[in-house]
Coordinates of C-alpha atoms in Angstrom, one line a residue:
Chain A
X1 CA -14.8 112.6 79.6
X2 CA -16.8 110.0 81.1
X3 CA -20.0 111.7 80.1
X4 CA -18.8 112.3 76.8
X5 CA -18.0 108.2 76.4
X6 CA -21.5 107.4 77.1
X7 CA -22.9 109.7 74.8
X8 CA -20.8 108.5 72.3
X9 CA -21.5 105.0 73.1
X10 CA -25.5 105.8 73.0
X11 CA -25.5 107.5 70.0
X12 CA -23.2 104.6 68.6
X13 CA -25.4 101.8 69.7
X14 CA -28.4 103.7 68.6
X15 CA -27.4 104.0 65.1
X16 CA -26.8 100.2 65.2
X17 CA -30.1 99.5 66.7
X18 CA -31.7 101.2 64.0
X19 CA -29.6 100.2 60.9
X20 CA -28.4 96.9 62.4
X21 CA -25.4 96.4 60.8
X22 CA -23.7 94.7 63.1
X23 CA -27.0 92.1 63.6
X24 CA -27.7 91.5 60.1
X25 CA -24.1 91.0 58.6
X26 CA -21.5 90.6 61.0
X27 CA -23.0 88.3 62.9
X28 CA -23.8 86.1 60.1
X29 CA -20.3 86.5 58.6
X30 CA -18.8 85.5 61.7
X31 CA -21.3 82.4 61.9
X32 CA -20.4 81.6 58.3
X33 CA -16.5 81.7 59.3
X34 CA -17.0 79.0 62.2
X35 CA -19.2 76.8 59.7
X36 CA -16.2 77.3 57.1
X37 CA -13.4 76.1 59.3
X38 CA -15.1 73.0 59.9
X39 CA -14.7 72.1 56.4
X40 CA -10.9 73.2 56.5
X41 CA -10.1 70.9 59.4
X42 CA -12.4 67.8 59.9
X43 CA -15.7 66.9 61.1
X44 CA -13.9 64.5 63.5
X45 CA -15.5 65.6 66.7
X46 CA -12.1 64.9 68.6
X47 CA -10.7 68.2 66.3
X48 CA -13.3 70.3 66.2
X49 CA -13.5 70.1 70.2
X50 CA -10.0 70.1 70.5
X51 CA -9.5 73.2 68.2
X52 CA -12.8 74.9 69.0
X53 CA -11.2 78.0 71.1
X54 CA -9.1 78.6 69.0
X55 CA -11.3 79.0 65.9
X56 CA -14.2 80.6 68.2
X57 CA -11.5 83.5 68.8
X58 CA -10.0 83.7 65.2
X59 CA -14.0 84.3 64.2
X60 CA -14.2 86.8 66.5
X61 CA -11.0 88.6 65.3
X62 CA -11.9 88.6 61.9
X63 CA -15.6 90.1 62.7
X64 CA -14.3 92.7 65.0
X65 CA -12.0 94.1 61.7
X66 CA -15.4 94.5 59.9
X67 CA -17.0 96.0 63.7
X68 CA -14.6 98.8 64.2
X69 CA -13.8 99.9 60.6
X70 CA -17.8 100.4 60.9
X71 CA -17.6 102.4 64.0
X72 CA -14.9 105.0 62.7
X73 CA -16.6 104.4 58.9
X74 CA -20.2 106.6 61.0
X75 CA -17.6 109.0 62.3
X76 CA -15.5 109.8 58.9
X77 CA -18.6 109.6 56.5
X78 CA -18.8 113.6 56.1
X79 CA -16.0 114.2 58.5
X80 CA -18.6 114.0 61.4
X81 CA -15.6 113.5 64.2
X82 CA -14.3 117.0 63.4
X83 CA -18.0 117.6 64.0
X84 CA -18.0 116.4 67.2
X85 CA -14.8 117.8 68.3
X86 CA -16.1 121.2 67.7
X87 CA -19.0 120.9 69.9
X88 CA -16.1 120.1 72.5
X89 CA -16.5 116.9 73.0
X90 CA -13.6 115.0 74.5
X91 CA -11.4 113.2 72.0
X92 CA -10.7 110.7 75.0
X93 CA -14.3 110.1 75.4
X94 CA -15.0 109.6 71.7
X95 CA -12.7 106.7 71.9
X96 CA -13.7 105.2 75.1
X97 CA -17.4 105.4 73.8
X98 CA -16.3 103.8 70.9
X99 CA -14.5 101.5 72.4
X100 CA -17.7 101.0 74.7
X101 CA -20.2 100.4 71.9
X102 CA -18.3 98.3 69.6
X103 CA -17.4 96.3 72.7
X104 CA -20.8 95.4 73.4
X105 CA -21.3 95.0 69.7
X106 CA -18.7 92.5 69.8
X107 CA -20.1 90.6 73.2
X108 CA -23.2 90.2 72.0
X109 CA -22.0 88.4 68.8
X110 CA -19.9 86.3 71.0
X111 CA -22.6 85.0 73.0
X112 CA -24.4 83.8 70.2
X113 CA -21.1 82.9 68.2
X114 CA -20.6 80.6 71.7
X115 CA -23.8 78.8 71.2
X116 CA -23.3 78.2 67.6
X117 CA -19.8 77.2 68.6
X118 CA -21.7 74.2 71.2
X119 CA -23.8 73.3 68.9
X120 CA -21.5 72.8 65.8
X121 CA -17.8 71.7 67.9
X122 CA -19.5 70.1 70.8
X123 CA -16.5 71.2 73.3
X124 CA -17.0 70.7 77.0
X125 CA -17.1 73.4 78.8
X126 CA -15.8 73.3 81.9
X127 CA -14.6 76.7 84.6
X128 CA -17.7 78.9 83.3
X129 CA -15.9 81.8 85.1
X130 CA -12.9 81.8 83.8
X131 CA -14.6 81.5 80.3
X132 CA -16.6 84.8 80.6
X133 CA -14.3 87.0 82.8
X134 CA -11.4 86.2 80.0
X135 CA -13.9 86.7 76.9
X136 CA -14.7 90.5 78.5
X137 CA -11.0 91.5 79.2
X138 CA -10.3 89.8 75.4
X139 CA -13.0 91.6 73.7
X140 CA -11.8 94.8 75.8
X141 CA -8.5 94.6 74.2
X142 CA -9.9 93.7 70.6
X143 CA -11.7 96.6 71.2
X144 CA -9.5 99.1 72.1
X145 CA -6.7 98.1 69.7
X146 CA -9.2 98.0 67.2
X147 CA -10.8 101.2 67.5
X148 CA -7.5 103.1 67.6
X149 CA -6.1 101.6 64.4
X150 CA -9.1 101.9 62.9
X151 CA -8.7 105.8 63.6
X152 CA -5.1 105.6 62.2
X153 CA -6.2 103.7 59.0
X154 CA -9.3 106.0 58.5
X155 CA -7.7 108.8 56.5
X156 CA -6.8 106.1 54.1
X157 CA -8.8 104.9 50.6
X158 CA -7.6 101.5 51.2
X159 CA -8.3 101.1 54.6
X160 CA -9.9 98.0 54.5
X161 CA -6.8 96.1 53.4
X162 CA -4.5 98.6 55.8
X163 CA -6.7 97.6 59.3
X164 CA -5.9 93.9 59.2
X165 CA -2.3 94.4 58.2
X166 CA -1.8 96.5 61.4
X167 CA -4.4 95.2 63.8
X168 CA -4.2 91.1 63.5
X169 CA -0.4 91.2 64.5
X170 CA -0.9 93.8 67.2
X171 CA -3.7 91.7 68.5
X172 CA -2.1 88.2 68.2
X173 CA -1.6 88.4 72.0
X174 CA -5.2 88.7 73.0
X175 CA -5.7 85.7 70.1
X176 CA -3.2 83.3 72.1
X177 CA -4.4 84.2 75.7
X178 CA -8.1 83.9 74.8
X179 CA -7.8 80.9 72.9
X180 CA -5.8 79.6 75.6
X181 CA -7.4 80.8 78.9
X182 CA -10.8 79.6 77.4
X183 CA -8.5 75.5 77.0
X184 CA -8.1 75.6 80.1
X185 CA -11.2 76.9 81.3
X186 CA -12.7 74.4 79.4
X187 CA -10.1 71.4 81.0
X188 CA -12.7 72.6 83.7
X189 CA -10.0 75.0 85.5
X190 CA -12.1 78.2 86.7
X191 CA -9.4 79.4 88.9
X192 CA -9.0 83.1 87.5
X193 CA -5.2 83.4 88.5
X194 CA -5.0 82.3 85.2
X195 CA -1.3 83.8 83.6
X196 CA -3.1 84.2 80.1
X197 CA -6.4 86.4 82.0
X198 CA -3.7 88.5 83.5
X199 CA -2.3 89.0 80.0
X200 CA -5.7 89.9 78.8
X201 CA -6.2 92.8 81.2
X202 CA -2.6 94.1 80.5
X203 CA -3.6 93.9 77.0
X204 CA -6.8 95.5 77.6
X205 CA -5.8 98.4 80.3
X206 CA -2.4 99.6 77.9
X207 CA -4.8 99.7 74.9
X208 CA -7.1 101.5 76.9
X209 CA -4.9 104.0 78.1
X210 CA -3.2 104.4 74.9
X211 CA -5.9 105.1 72.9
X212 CA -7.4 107.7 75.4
X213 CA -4.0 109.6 75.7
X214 CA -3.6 109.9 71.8
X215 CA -7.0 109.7 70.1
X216 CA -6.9 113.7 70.3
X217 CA -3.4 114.0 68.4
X218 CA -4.8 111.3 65.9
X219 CA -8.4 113.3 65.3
X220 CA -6.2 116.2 65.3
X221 CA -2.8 115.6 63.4
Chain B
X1 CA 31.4 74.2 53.3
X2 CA 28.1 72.2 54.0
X3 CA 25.8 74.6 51.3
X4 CA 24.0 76.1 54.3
X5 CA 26.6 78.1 55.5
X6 CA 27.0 79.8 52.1
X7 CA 23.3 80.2 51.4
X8 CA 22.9 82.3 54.7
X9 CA 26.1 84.5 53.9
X10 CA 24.9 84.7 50.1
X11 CA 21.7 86.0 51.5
X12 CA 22.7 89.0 54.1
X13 CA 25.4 90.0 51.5
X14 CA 22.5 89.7 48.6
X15 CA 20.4 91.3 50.7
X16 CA 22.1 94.4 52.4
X17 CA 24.1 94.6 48.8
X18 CA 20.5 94.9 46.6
X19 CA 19.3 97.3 49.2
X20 CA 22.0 99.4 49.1
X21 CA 22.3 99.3 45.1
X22 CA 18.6 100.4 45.6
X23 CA 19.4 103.3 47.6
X24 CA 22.3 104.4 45.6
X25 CA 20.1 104.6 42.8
X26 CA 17.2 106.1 44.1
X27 CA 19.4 109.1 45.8
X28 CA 21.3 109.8 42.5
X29 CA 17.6 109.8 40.3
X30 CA 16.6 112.0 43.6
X31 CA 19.4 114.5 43.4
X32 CA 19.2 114.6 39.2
X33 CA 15.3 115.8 39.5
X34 CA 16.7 118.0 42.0
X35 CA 19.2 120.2 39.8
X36 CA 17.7 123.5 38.2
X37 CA 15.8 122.8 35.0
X38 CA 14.2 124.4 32.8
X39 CA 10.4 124.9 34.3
X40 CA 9.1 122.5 31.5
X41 CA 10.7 119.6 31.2
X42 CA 10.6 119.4 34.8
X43 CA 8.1 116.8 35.2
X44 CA 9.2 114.5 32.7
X45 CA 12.9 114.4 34.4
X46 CA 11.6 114.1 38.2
X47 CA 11.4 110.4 37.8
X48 CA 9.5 108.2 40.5
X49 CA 9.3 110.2 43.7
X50 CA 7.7 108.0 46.2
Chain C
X1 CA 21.7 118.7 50.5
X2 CA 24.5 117.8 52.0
X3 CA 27.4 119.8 52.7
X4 CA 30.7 118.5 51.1
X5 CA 32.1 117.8 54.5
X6 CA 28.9 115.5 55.6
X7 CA 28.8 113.8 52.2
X8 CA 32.9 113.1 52.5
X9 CA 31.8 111.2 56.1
X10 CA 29.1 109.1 54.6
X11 CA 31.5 108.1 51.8
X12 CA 33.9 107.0 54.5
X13 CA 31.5 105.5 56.1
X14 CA 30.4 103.7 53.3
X15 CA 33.9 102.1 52.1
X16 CA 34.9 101.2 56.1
X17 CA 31.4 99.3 56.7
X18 CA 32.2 97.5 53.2
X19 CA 36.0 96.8 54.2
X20 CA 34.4 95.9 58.0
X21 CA 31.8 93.0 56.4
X22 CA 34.7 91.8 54.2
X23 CA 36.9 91.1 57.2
X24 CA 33.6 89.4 59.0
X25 CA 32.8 87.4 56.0
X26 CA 36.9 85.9 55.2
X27 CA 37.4 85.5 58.9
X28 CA 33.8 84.0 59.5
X29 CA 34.2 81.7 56.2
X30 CA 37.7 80.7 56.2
X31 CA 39.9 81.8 59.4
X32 CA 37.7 80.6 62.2
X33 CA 37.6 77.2 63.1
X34 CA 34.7 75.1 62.7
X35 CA 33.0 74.7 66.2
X36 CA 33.1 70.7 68.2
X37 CA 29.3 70.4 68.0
X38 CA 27.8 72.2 65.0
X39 CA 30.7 71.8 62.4
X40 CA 31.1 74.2 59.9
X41 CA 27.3 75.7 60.8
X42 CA 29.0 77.6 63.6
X43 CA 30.0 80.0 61.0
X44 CA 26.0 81.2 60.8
X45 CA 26.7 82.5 64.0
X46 CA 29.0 85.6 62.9
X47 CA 25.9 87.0 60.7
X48 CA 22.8 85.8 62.3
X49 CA 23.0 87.5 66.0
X50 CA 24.3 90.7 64.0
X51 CA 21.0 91.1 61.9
X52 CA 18.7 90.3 65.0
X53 CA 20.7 92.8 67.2
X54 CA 20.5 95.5 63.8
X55 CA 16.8 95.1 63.6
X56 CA 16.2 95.5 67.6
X57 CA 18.6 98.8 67.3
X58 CA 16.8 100.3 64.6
X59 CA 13.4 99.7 65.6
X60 CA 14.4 101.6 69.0
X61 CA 15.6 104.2 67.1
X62 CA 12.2 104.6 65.2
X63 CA 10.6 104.6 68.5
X64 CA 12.9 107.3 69.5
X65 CA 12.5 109.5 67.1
X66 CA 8.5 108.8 67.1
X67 CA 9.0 110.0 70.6
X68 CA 10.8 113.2 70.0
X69 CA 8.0 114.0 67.0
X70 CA 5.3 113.3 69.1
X71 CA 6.9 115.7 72.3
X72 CA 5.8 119.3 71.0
X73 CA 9.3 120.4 72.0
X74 CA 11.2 118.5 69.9
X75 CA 8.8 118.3 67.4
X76 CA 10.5 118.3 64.2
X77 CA 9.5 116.5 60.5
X78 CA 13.4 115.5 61.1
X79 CA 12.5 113.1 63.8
X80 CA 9.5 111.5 61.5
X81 CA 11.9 110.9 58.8
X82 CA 14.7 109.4 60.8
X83 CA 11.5 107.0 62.2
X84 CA 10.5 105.7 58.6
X85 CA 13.9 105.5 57.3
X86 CA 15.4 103.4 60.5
X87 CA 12.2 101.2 60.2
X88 CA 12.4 100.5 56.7
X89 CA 16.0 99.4 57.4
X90 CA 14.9 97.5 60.5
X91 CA 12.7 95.8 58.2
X92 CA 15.3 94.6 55.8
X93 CA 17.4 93.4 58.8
X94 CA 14.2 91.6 60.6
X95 CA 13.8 89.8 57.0
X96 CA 17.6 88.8 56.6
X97 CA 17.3 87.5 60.3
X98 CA 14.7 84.9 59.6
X99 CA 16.0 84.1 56.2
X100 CA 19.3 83.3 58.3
X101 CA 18.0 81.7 61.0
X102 CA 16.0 79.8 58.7
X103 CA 18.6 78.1 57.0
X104 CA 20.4 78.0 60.0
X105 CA 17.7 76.2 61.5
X106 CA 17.2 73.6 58.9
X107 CA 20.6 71.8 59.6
X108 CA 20.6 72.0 62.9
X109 CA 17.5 71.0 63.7
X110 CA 16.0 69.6 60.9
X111 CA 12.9 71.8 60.0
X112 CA 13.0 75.5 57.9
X113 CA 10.9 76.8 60.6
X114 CA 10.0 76.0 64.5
X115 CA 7.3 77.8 66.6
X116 CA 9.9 78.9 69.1
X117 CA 9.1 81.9 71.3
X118 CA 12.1 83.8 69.4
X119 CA 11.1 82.8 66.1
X120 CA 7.5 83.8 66.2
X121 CA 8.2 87.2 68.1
X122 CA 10.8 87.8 65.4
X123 CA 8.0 87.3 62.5
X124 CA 5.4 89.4 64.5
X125 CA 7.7 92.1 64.8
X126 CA 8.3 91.9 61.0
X127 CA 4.9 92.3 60.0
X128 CA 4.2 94.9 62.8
X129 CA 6.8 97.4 61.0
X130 CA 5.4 95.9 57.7
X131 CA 2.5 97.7 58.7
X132 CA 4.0 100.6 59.9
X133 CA 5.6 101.3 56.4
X134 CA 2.0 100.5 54.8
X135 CA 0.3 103.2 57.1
X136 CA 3.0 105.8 56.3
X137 CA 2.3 105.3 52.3
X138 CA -1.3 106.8 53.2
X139 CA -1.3 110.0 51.4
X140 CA -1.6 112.5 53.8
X141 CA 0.0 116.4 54.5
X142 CA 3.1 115.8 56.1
X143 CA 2.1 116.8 59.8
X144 CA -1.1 114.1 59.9
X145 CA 1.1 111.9 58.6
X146 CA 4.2 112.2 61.0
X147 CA 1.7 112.1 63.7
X148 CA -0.4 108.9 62.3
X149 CA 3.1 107.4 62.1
X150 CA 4.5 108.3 65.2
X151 CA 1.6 106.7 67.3
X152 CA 1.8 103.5 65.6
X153 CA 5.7 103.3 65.7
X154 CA 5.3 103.8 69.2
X155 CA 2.2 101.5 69.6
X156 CA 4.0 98.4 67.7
X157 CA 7.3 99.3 70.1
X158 CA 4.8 98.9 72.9
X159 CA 3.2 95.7 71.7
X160 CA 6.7 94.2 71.0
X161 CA 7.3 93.1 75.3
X162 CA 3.5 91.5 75.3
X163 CA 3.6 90.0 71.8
X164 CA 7.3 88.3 73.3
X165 CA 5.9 87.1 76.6
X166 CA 2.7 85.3 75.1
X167 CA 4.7 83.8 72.8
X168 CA 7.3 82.9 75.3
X169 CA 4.1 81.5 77.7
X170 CA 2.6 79.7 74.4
X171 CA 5.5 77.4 74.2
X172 CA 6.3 77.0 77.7
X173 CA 3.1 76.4 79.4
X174 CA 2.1 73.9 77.4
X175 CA 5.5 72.0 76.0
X176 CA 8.2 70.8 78.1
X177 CA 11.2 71.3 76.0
X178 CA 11.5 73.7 73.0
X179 CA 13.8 72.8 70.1
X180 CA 16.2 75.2 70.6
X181 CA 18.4 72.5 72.7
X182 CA 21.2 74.0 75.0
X183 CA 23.8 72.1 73.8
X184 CA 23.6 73.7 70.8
X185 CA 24.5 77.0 72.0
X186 CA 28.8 76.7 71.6
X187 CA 30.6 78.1 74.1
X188 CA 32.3 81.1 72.5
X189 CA 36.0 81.7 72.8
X190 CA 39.3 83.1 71.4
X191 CA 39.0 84.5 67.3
X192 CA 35.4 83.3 67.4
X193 CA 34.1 85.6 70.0
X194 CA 36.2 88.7 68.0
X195 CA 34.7 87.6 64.5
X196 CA 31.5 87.5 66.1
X197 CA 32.2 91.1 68.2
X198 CA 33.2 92.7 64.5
X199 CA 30.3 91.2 63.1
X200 CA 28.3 93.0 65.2
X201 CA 30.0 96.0 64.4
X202 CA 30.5 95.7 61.0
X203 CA 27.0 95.5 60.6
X204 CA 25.9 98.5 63.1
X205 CA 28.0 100.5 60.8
X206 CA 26.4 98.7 57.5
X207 CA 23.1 100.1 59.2
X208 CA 24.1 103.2 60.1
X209 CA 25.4 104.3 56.8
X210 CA 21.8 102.6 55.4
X211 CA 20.1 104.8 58.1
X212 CA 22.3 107.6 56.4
X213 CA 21.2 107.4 52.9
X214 CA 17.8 106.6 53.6
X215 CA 17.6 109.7 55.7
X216 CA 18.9 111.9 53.2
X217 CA 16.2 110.0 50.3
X218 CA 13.9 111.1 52.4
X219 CA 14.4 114.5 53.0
X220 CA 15.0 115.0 49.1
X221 CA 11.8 113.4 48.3
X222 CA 9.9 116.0 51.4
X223 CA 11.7 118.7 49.3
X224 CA 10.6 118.1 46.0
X225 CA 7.0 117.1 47.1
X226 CA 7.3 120.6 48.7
X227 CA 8.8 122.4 45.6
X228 CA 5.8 120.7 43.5
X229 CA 3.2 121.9 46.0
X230 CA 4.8 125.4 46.1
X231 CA 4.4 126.0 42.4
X232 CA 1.1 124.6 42.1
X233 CA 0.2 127.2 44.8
X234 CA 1.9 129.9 43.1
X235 CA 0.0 128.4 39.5
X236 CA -3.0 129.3 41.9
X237 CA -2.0 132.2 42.9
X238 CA -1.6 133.7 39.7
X239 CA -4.8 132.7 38.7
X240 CA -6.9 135.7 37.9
X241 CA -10.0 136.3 40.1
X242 CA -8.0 134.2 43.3
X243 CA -7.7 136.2 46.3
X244 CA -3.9 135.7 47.1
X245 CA -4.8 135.7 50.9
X246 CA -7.3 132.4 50.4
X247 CA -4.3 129.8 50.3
X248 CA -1.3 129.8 52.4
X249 CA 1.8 127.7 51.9
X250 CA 2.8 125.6 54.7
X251 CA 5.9 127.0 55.9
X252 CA 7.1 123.9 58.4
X253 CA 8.4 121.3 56.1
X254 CA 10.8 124.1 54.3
X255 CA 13.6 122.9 56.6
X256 CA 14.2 119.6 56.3
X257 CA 16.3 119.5 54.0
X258 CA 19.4 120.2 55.6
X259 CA 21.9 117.9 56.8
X260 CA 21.2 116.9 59.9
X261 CA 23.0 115.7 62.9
X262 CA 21.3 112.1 63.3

């Protein structure tokens, strides 16, 4: 399973490295998004510090829609996932590879979406620590949730209005306990005892596990 | 009473009453496109089925 | 569908879940008295809980039934339809809850709507199953779909204990008091706590015998999709230079039909 996750994952981030989707339009998208909420709120810099997290992890939940209806768009287009599952690969790996290459997809666009987020907000950041260990456990989750409703949506023609109907209520959570781990990391707190990391990793490891234990009825039913 | 009162009682009795109306109606189209017909006019008297 | 016998119960069931609200509603309205603290609002209290409880019920029995569809040996397009029926009726209760408590909430303390843990995982939940509904309107061969369905029923049942404790955390760690203030709360007794009691079970039967019909909708509406596909099989069939052997019909939704025991 394992072996088969990387493999997917590879092959995943390879197509992206050559067709660089994810680089040329997500990115920008989600860039656009944090330039956009500026002008909804205030260009007090008291806001905009004060509400940065929050709208830093709203970006990011909007791009990752667009992220992981691409990832299961490579696999549908011409039904390649029954491709796959005929060379025996292991439905549980396709997800976790999935989940694997759209969650470093998603990391990457959150570093730079962090930087455009200092430059434009001006937040202080304090408990560096906290900040990055709760952004890989939140991304984990997006991830995971993501890519398994994606799955469920994909049969569907109007999948693109069906995925955020289904996944931005299933990942509120991970939207409240990034946006608030990452206030009080940046209060300066870097403790990771944190009660809102702890709910990112539950978050992250039941996605996790759900996906793997029923992505093979999903491919399949 | 204080118009609150009544607007939350009008509402679950409006409510559960219209969506049982709904269902009543829906079962009896249901059941009519159900019953034997002639092959043809089949279609037209099958009414909305989802 | 339906033998006389099952139809005759439903009926019943119908008429004493009608007679059952009418006694909540005079008793609630004009018997009760009108509590020391909230007045006459009180009376909110003998539908509001009701509808929350009626929601939580049927959304466990969608889970349930995704459950038993998704465990190969009770796997039966039964289970999959008792899962979308209860959750559309779970949906209509979930949206009767927050249109009481709404208006319940506006007297008492003085806004339509508060971010209260209850409130907020109450609305979640409402467009989690709103989304379930949505996914099952996919068109899809019956199996796929009861499948699909089943994994997200279960998945949004799942999500339902995290959604409630982040929302819980979200307005505890960071606000002292919520709104909801204790003193609010009136201490039940007497012909309140029975109105409230047959509320609850006035509208546990107004659901069940909503569960009822929707089940049997349902099943009518697998049968006819199934007697449509059957003759455009047979059209095929029939068709000259068609090997009969290419297409088979798909013999495991023919049974659903029946009454069942839910």
């Amino acid at each position: 399973m394992w072996r088969d996750a990387l493999l997917i994952a590879g092959k995943d981030l390879r197509i992206e490295l050559r067709s660089k989707v994810t680089f040329n339009q997500i990115l920008p998208f989600g860039f656009i998004v944090l330039i956009v909420f500026a002008f909804a709120l205030d260009t007090s810099p008291d806001t905009l510090q004060m509400v940065a997290p929050g709208l830093f992890w709203l970006a990011v939940l909007i791009s990752s829609i667009l992220g992981v209806d691409r990832a299961i768009a490579i696999e549908t287009h011409d039904n390649a996932s029954d491709g796959l599952l005929v060379y025996g690969v292991d439905p549980g790996g396709i997800f976790l590879g999935k989940v694997a290459s759209v969650f470093v997809q998603l990391f990457l666009l959150e570093i730079v979406l962090t930087i455009a987020m200092i430059v434009l907000y001006g937040p202080k950041i304090g408990g560096w620590p906290l900040v990055t260990i709760s952004a890989v456990f939140a991304t984990l989750g997006i991830s995971a949730a993501g890519v398994l409703y994606s799955q469920l949506a994909s049969s569907s023609k109007a999948k693109q209005t069906l995925l955020p109907l289904l996944l931005v209520p299933v990942a509120s959570p991970v939207l409240l306990a990034a946006t608030k781990s990452w206030q009080d990391a940046f209060a300066g707190s870097a403790w990771l005892v944190d009660p809102w990391l702890r709910l990112l990793i539950v978050f992250a490891v039941v996605y996790l596990a759900l996906g793997t234990v029923f992505y093979n009825s999903i491919l399949e039913g | 009473m204080n118009g609150y009162v009544e607007a939350g009682y009008l509402a679950v009795l409006g409510g559960l009453g219209g969506y049982s109306a709904l269902l009543l109606n829906k079962s009896k189209k249901l059941k009519r496109s159900l019953l034997p017909v002639k092959a043809k006019d089949d279609r037209d008297e099958s009414g909305p089925q989802q | 569908m339906g033998s006389k016998r099952y139809q005759r119960l439903r009926r019943a069931m119908g008429i004493v879940s009608v007679l059952l609200v009418a006694v909540t509603v005079v008793l609630g309205l004009w018997v009760t008295p009108p509590d020391v603290v909230q007045g006459q609002l009180v009376r909110l209290i003998y539908v509001h809980p009701p509808m929350a409880w009626v929601a939580y019920l049927a959304y466990g029995v969608t889970s349930l039934a995704s459950v038993l569809y998704l465990w190969r040996r009770t796997r039966n397009l039964r289970w999959d339809l008792l899962a979308a029926s209860s959750a559309e009726v779970g949906v209509i209760f979930t949206g009767l809850t927050l249109i009481t408590g709404s208006i319940w909430g506006r007297p008492a303390w003085g806004v339509w709507w508060t971010w209260d843990a209850r409130l907020t995982t109450t609305a979640l939940l409402f467009v989690l199953y709103i989304g379930y509904l949505a996914l099952r309107r996919i068109p899809a061969d019956s199996h796929q779909r009861a499948v699909r369905s089943a994994i997200a029923g279960l998945i949004a049942f799942i999500d339902v204990p995290i959604v409630h404790q982040s929302v819980v955390w979200w307005r505890t760690l960071h606000q002292g008091a919520t709104v909801l203030n204790p003193s609010l709360s009136p201490r039940i007794h007497g012909e309140m706590a029975s109105t409230l009691l047959l509320g609850f079970i006035a509208f546990t039967f107004v659901y069940v015998w909503m569960l009822l019909h929707r089940y049997q909708i349902a099943a009518l509406e697998q049968n006819v999709l199934d007697a449509e596909l059957e003759k455009l099989i047979q059209e095929r069939r029939n068709e000259p230079g068609l090997g009969s052997s290419q297409i088979e019909s798909s013999g495991d939704a023919n049974n659903v039909g029946q009454p069942s025991k839910v």
